[in-house]
Amino acid sequence: MFLRATTRKKDGKLHNYWSIVENRRVAGGRVVQRHVLYLGEINSSQALAWRKSIQVLDSKGSGSAPRTYALFPEDRCEGVLPDESIVRLQLKSLQLHRPRQWGACWLALRVWQTLELDVFWAHALPASRKGTRWDLVLFVLTAYRLIEPGSEWRLHRQWFGRTALADLLGADEALADPHLLYGCHSRLLKHKEALFNHLMGRWRDLFNVSFEVLLYDLTSTYFESDPPLDEKDKRRHGYSRDHRFDCVQIVIALIVTPQGLPLAYEVLAGNTNDSSTLRAFLAKIEHQYGKASRIWCMDRGIPTEAVLGEMRRSDPPVQYLVGTPKGRLNRLEKSLLMKPWHSARPGVKVKLLPQDNELYVFAQSQDRIGKERSMRRRKLKWLWARLAQLQGMQLSRDELLMKLGSAKSKVPAAWRILDVKVGETGSSFTYRLNRQKLRIVLRREGRYLLRTNLTETDPVKLWNYYLQLVQVEEAFRTLKSDLAIRPIFHQKMDNIEAHVFISFLAYCLYVTLGQQLKSLAPGLTSRSALEKFAAVQMVDVLIPTTDGRELLLTRYTQPEPELKLLLERLRLELPAQPPPKISAAQATLASAV
């Protein structure tokens, strides 16, 4: 194995992206290369550490010639003295049973223990009088959501039996009983605040994280079911970020750090207005973590003018950096024209305008200008062609109005820069490009207006604060894609909130593993690591003996070289193989019966 760099030119600079590649010899003496791990853009010290790890692994397998061993069956034991401790094995009758996934489950358990969630939940969810280990049931639910998410019924019927969770936890298939899975749901929500405090302390210890900057945003997730009859149910129709306005939904509000570590979340009714949520979250964070100097970064539409005023008047003032609707540029455009540009980073320029005890930040990104301009041209080209197509059709007036309305709803931004006029009678219409509106759009493409009450005037810091909002968007993408928080299969509201709670726990494991990998190489992701570990399987090796007994060896398969390399870099050591077990002789069992 060796490191290979791929060079790309981006933003006028050369970037080297590194991968670990392995040479393998195939038929005909040819050598093929296999991509093992993608590391991304690593620095020189990280590259040196990976090279040293590769050398250590390669040296373990070198220097020894292949050897051939003979296996002796039970009838070739001449010269062996009779001894009760000697077991003669019938190797020709060796059998392999129950292949099951072990590696990803073991990795999930290690991250769970790294966050000390095993200790936290053992105290929060003590065993029942019947001996039910609710903390282990919760780990099974969380590992399932992290590794291969699906419904609880699928967990019970299929997934648990195909994994080695029972071996790792020292339990049996009773952990996947559907009554226990749903019974665990009702025990979780009362521990939310205690869990948030525990995770905050663990992340501070593990990654030296400061919680001075908080990123706040909301998303929605829908249900393909009928609206509930109970008025207190949170499933309601509302603004759908998933573009499923036909479905009821709930709203999830989330606070994360710039590293993507979640600090708190809340499940809200599906018709909740974004601007009505911030005041309650400010009070929640202050009550739980006390007053401190924090910077809240939010997108436009979340804070109202009244809430921003309260944040400025509080003691001490709550600092914020928020997006501002582009319509506010109409009022500030003349004042901004007189201000000089400051370079925030290559390709990004910023203007600063202090006004009304706030600082307005007008940013312009060349990359964003190109992206928004190309999107606008593509939509406008489609709309122009569609209108030309409609002019050539023989349509009634009602049919024309319906088709025009459909085109408008598909590309509303492009429609706004056209003047479309339908005749008073008949099905004729005209359209033309409104050049004045187009000039306004051109001036605002790739430009953002932010507002803040920070005393910081460095444009680089202000721009970087706002860019960190991508972390909360990434958290939502992870919850919806990798962890499959939707679809939600539950009907009761308590189970729905518990489902979100378990998804939150799975995301905590996901992001913690991601932070550990990020220190090694930015190209390594939690999902890629889980996929590599999932290749390690566990099997039961069953060997009958000559005296009617059976020797059972439960073994996990040896990791491939790339996984050994990943284990070494993560400083993880696989546990010892389980001890062998030998069953009683059949004759003894028969006499006992």
XYZ file of C-alpha atoms in Angstrom:
593
model
C 0.000 0.000 0.000
C 1.112 3.558 -0.683
C -0.149 7.155 -0.696
C -1.204 8.669 -4.001
C -2.021 12.343 -4.596
C -4.436 13.717 -7.167
C -3.937 17.378 -8.083
C -6.869 19.668 -8.886
C -6.929 23.366 -9.669
C -9.643 25.137 -7.701
C -10.149 28.865 -7.110
C -6.879 29.529 -8.930
C -4.906 27.305 -6.538
C -3.546 23.779 -6.777
C -4.974 21.319 -4.255
C -3.614 17.838 -3.530
C -6.165 15.200 -2.531
C -4.665 12.031 -1.064
C -5.773 8.413 -1.116
C -4.338 5.095 0.037
C -3.897 2.696 -2.882
C -2.948 -0.982 -2.849
C -1.150 -2.940 -5.587
C -2.438 -6.452 -6.244
C -1.048 -9.034 -8.624
C -3.614 -10.841 -10.761
C -3.575 -13.542 -13.416
C -1.007 -13.131 -16.148
C 1.437 -11.351 -13.846
C -0.392 -8.047 -14.178
C -0.589 -5.591 -11.281
C -3.837 -3.740 -10.630
C -4.404 -0.921 -8.182
C -7.287 -0.897 -5.694
C -8.520 2.258 -4.009
C -8.487 1.587 -0.258
C -9.197 4.841 1.630
C -9.877 8.427 0.570
C -8.130 10.877 2.923
C -8.880 14.226 1.289
C -6.579 17.253 1.552
C -4.188 16.389 4.388
C -1.197 18.347 5.630
C 2.427 17.193 5.600
C 2.423 15.909 9.196
C -0.714 13.869 8.584
C 0.765 12.453 5.378
C 3.954 11.462 7.247
C 1.913 9.728 9.960
C -0.033 7.741 7.358
C 3.210 6.723 5.576
C 4.674 5.445 8.836
C 1.523 3.452 9.539
C 1.654 1.870 6.089
C 5.303 0.914 6.573
C 4.540 -0.747 9.909
C 1.715 -2.780 8.436
C 3.734 -3.876 5.425
C 6.668 -4.915 7.574
C 4.475 -7.288 9.567
C 3.769 -9.374 6.506
C 7.258 -9.359 4.981
C 10.296 -11.451 5.673
C 8.587 -14.819 6.049
C 8.236 -17.358 3.266
C 4.936 -19.214 2.755
C 4.700 -22.517 4.577
C 2.489 -25.591 4.068
C 0.845 -27.262 7.027
C -0.771 -30.723 7.208
C -3.990 -31.279 9.115
C -4.184 -34.721 10.752
C -7.628 -36.324 11.056
C -8.749 -38.359 14.056
C -7.317 -41.628 12.673
C -3.721 -40.296 12.485
C -2.829 -39.794 16.138
C -0.286 -42.567 16.611
C 2.140 -41.970 19.436
C -0.236 -39.814 21.476
C -0.699 -41.070 25.032
C -4.269 -41.605 26.284
C -5.416 -38.533 28.185
C -8.887 -37.248 29.082
C -7.783 -33.710 28.269
C -7.039 -34.691 24.681
C -9.910 -34.121 22.283
C -9.785 -35.729 18.883
C -11.458 -33.557 16.269
C -13.223 -34.721 13.132
C -11.850 -31.971 10.893
C -13.533 -33.382 7.814
C -16.914 -32.631 9.453
C -16.076 -28.978 10.270
C -19.067 -26.660 9.732
C -19.582 -22.894 9.658
C -22.806 -21.474 11.095
C -24.525 -18.103 11.547
C -22.419 -15.568 9.645
C -23.305 -12.175 11.105
C -22.102 -8.586 10.928
C -19.685 -7.760 13.755
C -17.314 -4.911 12.858
C -19.710 -1.939 12.543
C -21.581 -3.036 15.688
C -18.307 -3.183 17.620
C -17.301 0.279 16.363
C -20.687 1.712 17.378
C -20.234 0.198 20.848
C -16.755 1.724 21.153
C -18.041 5.209 20.285
C -20.954 4.685 22.708
C -18.425 3.877 25.439
C -16.182 6.791 24.405
C -19.074 9.157 25.119
C -19.656 7.222 28.380
C -23.262 6.701 27.378
C -23.098 3.169 28.754
C -22.489 4.628 32.230
C -25.049 7.419 31.790
C -27.865 5.148 30.635
C -27.073 2.375 33.124
C -27.831 4.951 35.812
C -30.753 6.630 34.002
C -32.411 3.369 32.869
C -31.824 0.764 35.601
C -32.786 -2.846 35.006
C -36.383 -3.793 35.707
C -37.468 -6.296 38.350
C -37.635 -8.923 35.620
C -34.020 -8.201 34.696
C -34.696 -6.227 31.506
C -31.626 -4.166 30.604
C -33.248 -1.054 29.187
C -29.857 0.582 28.586
C -28.867 -2.293 26.276
C -32.212 -2.106 24.465
C -31.573 1.597 23.852
C -28.103 0.868 22.473
C -29.582 -1.706 20.071
C -32.065 0.905 18.814
C -29.323 3.524 18.437
C -26.868 1.180 16.692
C -29.633 0.112 14.294
C -30.375 3.743 13.447
C -26.657 4.418 12.929
C -25.688 1.352 10.885
C -28.714 0.278 8.846
C -31.806 2.321 9.793
C -35.329 1.042 9.333
C -38.471 0.173 11.248
C -38.571 -1.497 14.657
C -40.409 -4.426 13.093
C -37.527 -5.011 10.674
C -35.088 -4.744 13.582
C -36.992 -7.502 15.381
C -37.624 -9.771 12.377
C -34.365 -9.505 10.438
C -31.590 -7.161 11.432
C -30.756 -8.160 15.019
C -30.301 -11.825 14.125
C -27.921 -10.892 11.319
C -25.597 -8.982 13.646
C -23.296 -9.902 16.512
C -24.908 -7.486 18.975
C -25.984 -10.343 21.226
C -22.358 -11.562 21.378
C -20.986 -8.068 22.034
C -23.509 -7.266 24.765
C -23.530 -10.702 26.402
C -27.270 -10.985 25.860
C -29.684 -12.866 23.629
C -32.409 -12.116 21.094
C -34.769 -10.969 23.847
C -33.234 -7.483 23.404
C -34.976 -7.255 20.030
C -38.414 -8.189 21.326
C -40.865 -5.631 19.875
C -42.539 -5.089 23.264
C -39.167 -4.110 24.747
C -38.305 -1.877 21.780
C -41.529 0.086 22.116
C -41.398 -0.075 25.911
C -37.998 1.649 25.806
C -39.517 4.599 23.920
C -41.656 5.641 26.867
C -38.628 5.872 29.193
C -36.425 8.279 27.202
C -37.841 11.774 26.905
C -37.609 12.692 30.595
C -33.812 12.373 30.385
C -33.328 14.905 27.548
C -31.840 17.760 29.572
C -29.565 15.452 31.570
C -28.327 13.920 28.312
C -27.580 17.350 26.822
C -25.492 18.278 29.876
C -23.647 14.952 29.796
C -22.782 15.224 26.095
C -21.633 18.805 26.486
C -19.148 17.746 29.158
C -17.871 14.747 27.174
C -17.277 16.773 24.009
C -15.454 19.412 26.002
C -13.168 16.717 27.432
C -12.665 14.836 24.150
C -12.245 17.677 21.656
C -11.671 20.771 23.824
C -14.794 22.330 22.318
C -15.949 25.797 23.301
C -19.629 26.637 23.078
C -19.276 30.333 22.329
C -20.822 30.132 18.840
C -24.223 28.437 18.419
C -25.846 27.670 15.076
C -29.641 27.537 15.079
C -31.948 26.321 12.328
C -35.130 24.323 11.716
C -36.217 21.570 9.384
C -39.324 19.469 8.852
C -40.030 15.788 8.328
C -43.281 14.433 6.981
C -45.677 11.512 7.518
C -47.518 9.674 4.769
C -50.616 9.260 6.911
C -53.957 10.926 7.560
C -53.994 14.042 9.767
C -54.519 13.145 13.445
C -57.836 13.820 15.138
C -56.280 14.935 18.434
C -55.827 18.708 18.473
C -52.788 18.374 20.762
C -50.948 16.184 18.252
C -47.932 17.930 16.702
C -48.474 16.451 13.239
C -49.851 19.325 11.207
C -49.750 20.732 7.697
C -47.215 23.519 7.292
C -44.340 24.846 5.218
C -42.543 21.705 4.020
C -38.816 21.840 3.389
C -39.202 18.387 1.811
C -41.695 19.786 -0.747
C -44.422 17.458 0.532
C -47.161 19.976 1.233
C -49.715 17.190 0.866
C -48.452 15.467 4.038
C -48.645 16.334 7.705
C -45.301 16.994 9.352
C -43.408 17.947 12.472
C -40.748 20.651 12.795
C -37.359 19.916 14.388
C -35.354 22.816 15.813
C -31.659 22.101 16.337
C -28.711 23.914 17.908
C -25.202 22.764 16.970
C -21.660 24.021 17.408
C -19.469 25.015 14.437
C -17.977 21.502 14.628
C -21.435 20.011 14.061
C -21.829 18.769 17.652
C -25.524 19.006 18.633
C -26.260 20.919 21.813
C -30.058 20.691 22.022
C -33.113 20.008 19.912
C -36.865 20.326 20.184
C -39.818 18.779 18.342
C -42.453 21.379 17.396
C -45.829 21.292 15.706
C -45.745 21.021 11.933
C -47.439 24.407 11.439
C -44.976 26.272 13.681
C -43.703 29.530 12.216
C -39.894 29.770 12.255
C -39.957 33.289 13.667
C -41.943 32.162 16.725
C -39.331 29.675 18.003
C -36.243 31.710 18.814
C -37.468 33.383 22.017
C -38.210 30.028 23.673
C -34.846 28.568 22.665
C -32.942 31.555 24.013
C -34.642 31.058 27.377
C -34.053 27.279 27.232
C -30.300 27.581 26.625
C -29.951 30.302 29.285
C -31.864 28.201 31.823
C -29.901 25.022 31.083
C -26.390 26.404 30.646
C -26.589 29.782 32.331
C -25.846 33.241 30.969
C -22.655 33.437 28.975
C -21.115 35.297 26.060
C -22.535 33.407 23.096
C -22.883 34.282 19.425
C -26.038 33.058 17.729
C -25.798 32.493 13.976
C -29.133 32.116 12.195
C -30.608 32.292 8.752
C -33.064 34.973 7.695
C -36.680 34.358 8.639
C -35.915 33.014 12.123
C -35.492 36.173 14.234
C -38.112 38.919 14.300
C -37.361 42.572 14.902
C -38.917 42.284 18.366
C -36.701 39.334 19.359
C -33.569 41.014 18.001
C -34.435 44.072 20.062
C -34.787 41.925 23.176
C -31.416 40.309 22.455
C -29.768 43.739 22.220
C -31.432 45.003 25.412
C -30.718 41.947 27.576
C -28.033 42.100 30.271
C -25.508 41.151 29.043
C -26.565 41.640 25.396
C -27.042 38.419 23.419
C -24.813 38.638 20.373
C -26.094 37.520 16.984
C -25.229 37.325 13.301
C -28.233 36.705 11.063
C -29.101 36.758 7.409
C -31.252 39.597 6.127
C -33.794 39.513 3.280
C -32.420 41.029 0.087
C -35.359 43.434 0.032
C -33.648 45.438 2.783
C -31.027 46.382 0.198
C -33.505 48.889 -1.248
C -33.181 50.960 1.935
C -29.430 50.544 2.402
C -28.204 50.464 -1.184
C -27.276 54.158 -1.409
C -25.386 54.062 1.893
C -23.528 50.901 0.876
C -22.378 52.418 -2.436
C -20.165 54.880 -0.534
C -18.423 52.178 1.524
C -15.148 50.528 0.408
C -14.771 46.813 -0.249
C -12.749 44.627 2.141
C -11.350 41.242 1.186
C -12.721 38.471 3.414
C -10.987 35.689 1.495
C -10.052 35.032 -2.170
C -13.148 35.628 -4.274
C -15.205 37.148 -1.430
C -15.507 40.901 -0.790
C -17.330 42.573 2.096
C -18.683 46.032 2.863
C -19.419 47.110 6.456
C -22.151 49.619 7.306
C -22.802 50.587 10.960
C -26.379 51.759 11.463
C -29.009 51.765 14.246
C -26.700 50.125 16.835
C -26.029 47.286 14.411
C -23.435 46.454 11.809
C -24.642 45.479 8.344
C -22.339 43.182 6.373
C -22.791 43.202 2.596
C -20.891 40.264 1.075
C -20.208 39.376 -2.553
C -18.947 35.931 -3.610
C -17.651 35.375 -7.153
C -18.332 31.640 -6.972
C -21.879 32.265 -5.820
C -22.426 34.834 -8.573
C -21.463 32.236 -11.177
C -23.674 29.580 -9.619
C -26.773 31.759 -9.225
C -26.313 33.238 -12.690
C -26.133 29.823 -14.304
C -29.223 28.656 -12.365
C -31.157 31.755 -13.435
C -30.145 31.340 -17.096
C -31.182 27.687 -17.121
C -34.606 28.439 -15.654
C -35.139 31.432 -17.898
C -34.187 29.394 -20.982
C -36.698 26.708 -20.041
C -39.460 29.260 -19.382
C -38.794 31.099 -22.652
C -39.014 27.834 -24.603
C -42.163 26.801 -22.755
C -43.923 30.096 -23.507
C -42.992 29.797 -27.174
C -44.412 26.279 -27.151
C -47.681 27.444 -25.596
C -48.070 30.150 -28.222
C -48.084 27.468 -30.918
C -50.795 25.380 -29.238
C -54.525 25.539 -29.897
C -55.811 26.029 -26.357
C -58.928 27.401 -24.769
C -58.520 30.361 -22.456
C -58.966 28.248 -19.330
C -56.419 25.681 -20.548
C -53.931 28.459 -21.337
C -54.303 30.035 -17.896
C -53.764 26.660 -16.207
C -50.610 25.934 -18.223
C -49.249 29.427 -17.592
C -49.896 28.993 -13.877
C -48.068 25.652 -13.930
C -45.047 27.231 -15.650
C -45.040 30.096 -13.144
C -45.111 27.732 -10.146
C -42.202 25.715 -11.559
C -39.808 28.669 -12.077
C -41.194 31.636 -10.105
C -37.839 33.476 -10.014
C -37.542 33.454 -13.819
C -41.207 34.421 -14.207
C -40.639 37.599 -12.162
C -38.246 39.057 -14.767
C -40.704 38.539 -17.626
C -43.763 40.582 -18.534
C -46.513 38.180 -19.553
C -49.837 39.640 -20.695
C -52.880 37.555 -21.566
C -55.461 39.046 -23.882
C -58.846 40.142 -22.567
C -60.534 37.507 -24.701
C -59.359 34.402 -26.472
C -56.183 32.436 -25.796
C -53.547 34.850 -27.071
C -50.774 36.232 -24.889
C -47.498 38.102 -25.215
C -44.274 37.966 -23.241
C -41.062 39.933 -23.154
C -37.969 40.308 -20.986
C -38.150 43.146 -18.439
C -34.619 44.501 -18.654
C -34.985 46.789 -15.658
C -35.893 43.858 -13.400
C -33.066 41.841 -14.952
C -30.542 44.552 -14.061
C -31.733 44.495 -10.429
C -31.391 40.698 -10.337
C -27.893 40.915 -11.845
C -26.812 43.381 -9.148
C -27.989 41.052 -6.372
C -26.842 37.659 -7.627
C -24.199 36.172 -5.357
C -24.606 38.945 -2.793
C -25.761 38.643 0.833
C -26.762 41.129 3.484
C -26.047 40.169 7.105
C -26.679 42.073 10.307
C -25.033 41.758 13.712
C -24.639 43.502 17.053
C -21.081 42.213 17.442
C -18.367 44.741 18.098
C -16.107 42.700 15.831
C -15.290 44.605 12.636
C -12.927 42.126 10.998
C -14.725 41.101 7.768
C -12.919 37.750 7.674
C -14.254 36.706 11.102
C -17.772 37.934 10.374
C -17.932 36.052 7.071
C -16.525 32.886 8.613
C -19.111 33.046 11.412
C -21.914 33.030 8.862
C -20.345 30.270 6.760
C -20.509 27.992 9.780
C -24.275 27.723 9.260
C -23.527 24.976 6.738
C -22.810 22.713 9.732
C -26.413 22.758 10.923
C -27.574 22.154 7.350
C -25.163 19.231 7.174
C -26.643 17.874 10.409
C -30.115 17.917 8.852
C -28.824 16.190 5.707
C -27.211 13.481 7.830
C -30.385 12.927 9.848
C -32.503 12.635 6.710
C -30.119 10.642 4.492
C -27.552 8.594 6.429
C -29.686 8.074 9.543
C -33.041 7.961 7.689
C -35.080 9.849 10.270
C -37.851 9.668 7.686
C -40.130 7.941 6.976
C -41.479 7.723 10.528
C -43.414 4.512 11.065
C -45.009 5.439 14.399
C -48.550 6.689 14.987
C -48.468 7.743 18.665
C -46.934 11.142 19.386
C -44.826 9.824 22.290
C -43.270 7.191 20.014
C -42.666 9.809 17.334
C -40.741 12.014 19.758
C -38.823 8.974 21.011
C -37.930 8.142 17.405
C -36.442 11.635 16.996
C -34.627 11.200 20.322
C -33.012 7.924 19.151
C -32.077 9.562 15.831
C -30.455 12.365 17.832
C -28.431 9.795 19.807
C -27.348 8.087 16.579
C -26.275 11.453 15.187
C -24.210 12.061 18.337
C -22.322 8.810 17.670
C -22.001 9.713 13.990
C -20.564 13.178 14.595
C -18.251 11.976 17.397
C -16.745 9.356 15.105
C -16.462 12.022 12.410
C -14.502 14.296 14.741
C -12.084 11.478 15.553
C -11.570 10.768 11.849
C -11.239 14.443 10.941
C -8.062 14.746 12.990
C -6.543 12.030 10.800
C -7.746 13.176 7.364
C -10.636 15.438 6.285
C -11.653 12.999 3.556
C -12.527 10.229 6.005
C -16.217 10.173 6.897
C -18.178 8.285 9.524
C -20.128 6.409 6.849
C -16.963 5.252 5.056
C -15.500 3.998 8.350
C -18.689 2.106 9.225
C -18.688 0.491 5.782
C -15.075 -0.630 6.209
C -15.765 -2.098 9.654
C -18.948 -3.796 8.412
C -16.758 -6.133 6.333
C -15.671 -7.915 9.541
C -18.050 -10.815 10.105
C -18.512 -13.260 12.974
C -19.092 -16.974 12.390
C -19.559 -20.055 14.543
C -17.056 -22.807 13.736
C -18.484 -26.187 14.798
C -16.115 -29.184 14.936
C -17.464 -32.578 16.098
C -15.231 -34.816 18.228
C -14.771 -38.564 18.086
C -16.542 -39.065 21.434
C -19.801 -37.395 20.343
C -19.118 -33.925 21.710
C -18.922 -30.697 19.698
C -16.329 -27.945 19.868
C -17.756 -24.468 19.198
C -15.400 -21.660 18.180
C -17.055 -18.261 17.803
C -14.664 -16.130 15.753
C -14.711 -12.775 13.986
C -12.868 -12.631 10.667
C -9.489 -10.980 10.446
C -9.614 -7.388 9.143
C -8.261 -6.522 5.705
C -5.020 -4.486 5.491
C -6.825 -1.174 4.973
C -8.952 -1.793 8.055
C -5.853 -2.688 10.072
C -4.407 0.632 8.974
C -7.538 2.468 10.063
C -7.522 0.687 13.423
C -3.904 1.654 13.971
C -4.522 5.312 13.150
C -7.610 5.436 15.388
C -5.624 3.713 18.145
C -8.238 1.011 18.453
C -7.436 -2.571 19.390
C -9.782 -5.393 18.553
C -10.857 -7.519 21.530
C -9.661 -11.066 22.067
C -11.566 -13.820 20.327
C -14.259 -15.442 22.512
C -13.109 -18.582 24.348
C -14.008 -21.955 22.792
C -16.911 -23.980 24.142
C -17.291 -27.755 24.157
C -20.636 -29.457 24.598
C -21.294 -32.479 26.798
C -21.033 -35.937 25.228
C -24.212 -37.260 23.683
C -24.017 -40.412 25.845
C -23.908 -38.307 28.994
C -26.885 -36.291 27.840
C -28.815 -39.458 27.024
C -28.147 -40.966 30.459
C -29.222 -37.736 32.121
C -32.533 -37.903 30.292
